[in-house]
PDB file of C-alpha atoms in Angstrom:
ATOM      1  CA  MET A   1     -54.157  71.427 -46.304  1.00 89.00           C
ATOM      2  CA  ASN A   2     -53.614  74.287 -43.899  1.00 92.00           C
ATOM      3  CA  ILE A   3     -54.978  75.532 -40.598  1.00 94.00           C
ATOM      4  CA  GLU A   4     -57.241  78.106 -42.327  1.00 95.00           C
ATOM      5  CA  THR A   5     -59.014  75.263 -44.152  1.00 96.00           C
ATOM      6  CA  LEU A   6     -59.613  73.470 -40.910  1.00 97.00           C
ATOM      7  CA  GLN A   7     -60.938  76.691 -39.394  1.00 96.00           C
ATOM      8  CA  SER A   8     -63.312  77.127 -42.376  1.00 98.00           C
ATOM      9  CA  ILE A   9     -64.660  73.535 -41.968  1.00 98.00           C
ATOM     10  CA  CYS A  10     -65.160  73.969 -38.266  1.00 98.00           C
ATOM     11  CA  HIS A  11     -66.976  77.319 -38.557  1.00 97.00           C
ATOM     12  CA  GLN A  12     -69.529  75.839 -40.907  1.00 97.00           C
ATOM     13  CA  LEU A  13     -70.879  73.940 -37.865  1.00 97.00           C
ATOM     14  CA  PRO A  14     -73.296  75.453 -35.432  1.00 95.00           C
ATOM     15  CA  GLY A  15     -72.132  77.089 -32.132  1.00 95.00           C
ATOM     16  CA  VAL A  16     -68.375  76.644 -32.871  1.00 97.00           C
ATOM     17  CA  THR A  17     -65.864  78.846 -30.974  1.00 97.00           C
ATOM     18  CA  GLU A  18     -62.185  78.730 -30.995  1.00 96.00           C
ATOM     19  CA  ASP A  19     -59.561  79.495 -28.314  1.00 96.00           C
ATOM     20  CA  ILE A  20     -56.014  78.860 -27.307  1.00 95.00           C
ATOM     21  CA  LYS A  21     -55.526  76.066 -24.667  1.00 89.00           C
ATOM     22  CA  LEU A  22     -52.350  74.601 -23.039  1.00 81.00           C
ATOM     23  CA  ASP A  23     -50.415  77.717 -24.073  1.00 82.00           C
ATOM     24  CA  HIS A  24     -50.288  77.044 -27.852  1.00 87.00           C
ATOM     25  CA  HIS A  25     -52.976  74.649 -29.062  1.00 92.00           C
ATOM     26  CA  LEU A  26     -55.713  76.224 -31.262  1.00 95.00           C
ATOM     27  CA  CYS A  27     -58.819  74.434 -30.181  1.00 97.00           C
ATOM     28  CA  PHE A  28     -62.314  74.338 -31.655  1.00 98.00           C
ATOM     29  CA  ASN A  29     -65.156  73.922 -29.253  1.00 98.00           C
ATOM     30  CA  VAL A  30     -68.882  73.500 -29.085  1.00 98.00           C
ATOM     31  CA  GLY A  31     -70.718  74.279 -25.842  1.00 96.00           C
ATOM     32  CA  GLY A  32     -67.244  74.859 -24.256  1.00 95.00           C
ATOM     33  CA  LYS A  33     -66.072  71.323 -25.032  1.00 96.00           C
ATOM     34  CA  THR A  34     -63.152  70.773 -27.467  1.00 97.00           C
ATOM     35  CA  PHE A  35     -63.773  68.626 -30.537  1.00 98.00           C
ATOM     36  CA  LEU A  36     -60.636  69.558 -32.489  1.00 98.00           C
ATOM     37  CA  PHE A  37     -57.110  70.316 -31.073  1.00 96.00           C
ATOM     38  CA  THR A  38     -54.477  71.766 -33.455  1.00 96.00           C
ATOM     39  CA  GLY A  39     -50.769  72.521 -33.117  1.00 91.00           C
ATOM     40  CA  PRO A  40     -50.458  75.385 -35.638  1.00 87.00           C
ATOM     41  CA  ASP A  41     -46.945  76.223 -34.400  1.00 86.00           C
ATOM     42  CA  SER A  42     -45.752  72.663 -35.037  1.00 88.00           C
ATOM     43  CA  VAL A  43     -43.915  71.720 -38.114  1.00 89.00           C
ATOM     44  CA  PRO A  44     -45.723  69.971 -39.659  1.00 94.00           C
ATOM     45  CA  VAL A  45     -49.018  71.245 -38.218  1.00 93.00           C
ATOM     46  CA  THR A  46     -50.618  68.518 -36.007  1.00 95.00           C
ATOM     47  CA  ALA A  47     -54.196  67.863 -34.903  1.00 96.00           C
ATOM     48  CA  ALA A  48     -56.367  65.569 -32.690  1.00 96.00           C
ATOM     49  CA  VAL A  49     -59.992  64.492 -33.076  1.00 97.00           C
ATOM     50  CA  LYS A  50     -62.346  62.169 -31.151  1.00 98.00           C
ATOM     51  CA  VAL A  51     -63.548  59.059 -32.977  1.00 97.00           C
ATOM     52  CA  PRO A  52     -66.279  56.573 -31.938  1.00 97.00           C
ATOM     53  CA  ASP A  53     -65.231  53.797 -29.569  1.00 93.00           C
ATOM     54  CA  GLU A  54     -66.065  51.186 -32.229  1.00 96.00           C
ATOM     55  CA  ASP A  55     -63.842  52.787 -34.881  1.00 96.00           C
ATOM     56  CA  PHE A  56     -60.825  53.679 -32.645  1.00 94.00           C
ATOM     57  CA  GLU A  57     -58.651  50.561 -33.380  1.00 93.00           C
ATOM     58  CA  GLU A  58     -59.547  50.704 -37.079  1.00 95.00           C
ATOM     59  CA  THR A  59     -58.714  54.355 -37.368  1.00 94.00           C
ATOM     60  CA  LEU A  60     -55.341  53.605 -35.722  1.00 92.00           C
ATOM     61  CA  GLN A  61     -54.507  51.201 -38.526  1.00 93.00           C
ATOM     62  CA  LYS A  62     -54.670  53.964 -41.117  1.00 93.00           C
ATOM     63  CA  GLU A  63     -51.669  56.000 -42.177  1.00 90.00           C
ATOM     64  CA  CYS A  64     -51.251  59.286 -40.323  1.00 92.00           C
ATOM     65  CA  PHE A  65     -53.127  58.251 -37.101  1.00 95.00           C
ATOM     66  CA  SER A  66     -51.842  57.317 -33.648  1.00 92.00           C
ATOM     67  CA  PRO A  67     -53.399  57.559 -30.098  1.00 91.00           C
ATOM     68  CA  GLN A  68     -53.338  61.132 -28.827  1.00 88.00           C
ATOM     69  CA  ALA A  69     -50.959  61.430 -25.834  1.00 80.00           C
ATOM     70  CA  TYR A  70     -52.813  61.574 -22.374  1.00 77.00           C
ATOM     71  CA  ILE A  71     -56.332  61.388 -23.928  1.00 77.00           C
ATOM     72  CA  GLY A  72     -56.008  58.555 -26.343  1.00 71.00           C
ATOM     73  CA  ARG A  73     -57.791  56.258 -23.835  1.00 76.00           C
ATOM     74  CA  TYR A  74     -60.909  58.452 -24.394  1.00 80.00           C
ATOM     75  CA  ARG A  75     -60.641  57.679 -28.115  1.00 94.00           C
ATOM     76  CA  TRP A  76     -58.832  60.704 -29.367  1.00 95.00           C
ATOM     77  CA  VAL A  77     -56.429  60.219 -32.253  1.00 97.00           C
ATOM     78  CA  HIS A  78     -53.405  62.319 -33.209  1.00 95.00           C
ATOM     79  CA  ILE A  79     -52.641  63.280 -36.819  1.00 96.00           C
ATOM     80  CA  ALA A  80     -48.922  64.131 -37.032  1.00 94.00           C
ATOM     81  CA  ASP A  81     -49.383  66.179 -40.264  1.00 96.00           C
ATOM     82  CA  ILE A  82     -52.589  67.712 -41.254  1.00 96.00           C
ATOM     83  CA  SER A  83     -51.707  67.518 -44.926  1.00 96.00           C
ATOM     84  CA  CYS A  84     -51.691  63.783 -44.606  1.00 96.00           C
ATOM     85  CA  LEU A  85     -55.551  63.851 -45.015  1.00 96.00           C
ATOM     86  CA  SER A  86     -57.709  65.169 -47.915  1.00 96.00           C
ATOM     87  CA  HIS A  87     -60.195  67.958 -47.565  1.00 97.00           C
ATOM     88  CA  LYS A  88     -63.005  65.370 -47.802  1.00 98.00           C
ATOM     89  CA  ASP A  89     -61.346  63.211 -44.980  1.00 97.00           C
ATOM     90  CA  TRP A  90     -60.966  66.338 -42.783  1.00 98.00           C
ATOM     91  CA  GLU A  91     -64.660  67.231 -43.289  1.00 98.00           C
ATOM     92  CA  PHE A  92     -65.604  63.654 -42.218  1.00 98.00           C
ATOM     93  CA  TYR A  93     -63.308  63.449 -39.105  1.00 98.00           C
ATOM     94  CA  ILE A  94     -64.145  67.094 -37.852  1.00 98.00           C
ATOM     95  CA  LYS A  95     -67.964  66.560 -38.275  1.00 98.00           C
ATOM     96  CA  GLN A  96     -67.723  63.183 -36.607  1.00 98.00           C
ATOM     97  CA  SER A  97     -65.768  64.551 -33.631  1.00 98.00           C
ATOM     98  CA  TYR A  98     -68.160  67.562 -33.423  1.00 98.00           C
ATOM     99  CA  ARG A  99     -71.142  65.214 -33.286  1.00 97.00           C
ATOM    100  CA  LEU A 100     -69.554  62.955 -30.640  1.00 97.00           C
ATOM    101  CA  ILE A 101     -68.916  66.003 -28.377  1.00 97.00           C
ATOM    102  CA  ALA A 102     -72.130  67.899 -29.158  1.00 97.00           C
ATOM    103  CA  ASP A 103     -74.298  64.759 -28.497  1.00 96.00           C
ATOM    104  CA  LYS A 104     -73.070  64.836 -24.845  1.00 95.00           C
ATOM    105  CA  LEU A 105     -73.913  68.351 -24.243  1.00 95.00           C
ATOM    106  CA  PRO A 106     -76.965  69.028 -21.990  1.00 94.00           C
ATOM    107  CA  ALA A 107     -80.214  69.588 -23.858  1.00 93.00           C
ATOM    108  CA  ARG A 108     -80.501  73.278 -22.774  1.00 93.00           C
ATOM    109  CA  VAL A 109     -76.982  74.070 -24.166  1.00 93.00           C
ATOM    110  CA  LYS A 110     -77.878  72.272 -27.470  1.00 92.00           C
ATOM    111  CA  LYS A 111     -80.976  74.393 -27.646  1.00 92.00           C
ATOM    112  CA  GLN A 112     -79.093  77.596 -26.895  1.00 91.00           C
ATOM    113  CA  LEU A 113     -76.518  76.753 -29.651  1.00 91.00           C
ATOM    114  CA  ASN A 114     -79.299  75.685 -32.083  1.00 87.00           C
ATOM    115  CA  ILE A 115     -77.766  72.162 -32.490  1.00 85.00           C
ATOM    116  CA  ALA A 116     -80.717  70.220 -30.890  1.00 65.00           C
ATOM    117  CA  GLY A 117     -81.400  68.664 -34.350  1.00 55.00           C
ATOM    118  CA  GLU A 118     -77.786  67.845 -35.171  1.00 46.00           C
TER     119      GLU A 118
END
């Protein structure tokens, strides 16, 4: 697994943009809101995604996951090495995080981004 694969998964979703935040984190956004943080300069490469409230504790029991510093209380999990998860797992967690963030966007933004039906 590499950062280019994560980019490819993200860019299959409607309205996705990417930018650099906090000086060195490559972030993937929808409607200006981040749904995936990555640390491409870290060795190994790290990432963070949002998970549903009801799945947070269970997700933390899985290998590779820990609460994300500073934002873990908002149900963000840290993956210490992106190669720890399979392509299929990454598709699941990226799409889940995307939906959690996109669902909270204002209706007009969803419509502009063509994600009203997501």
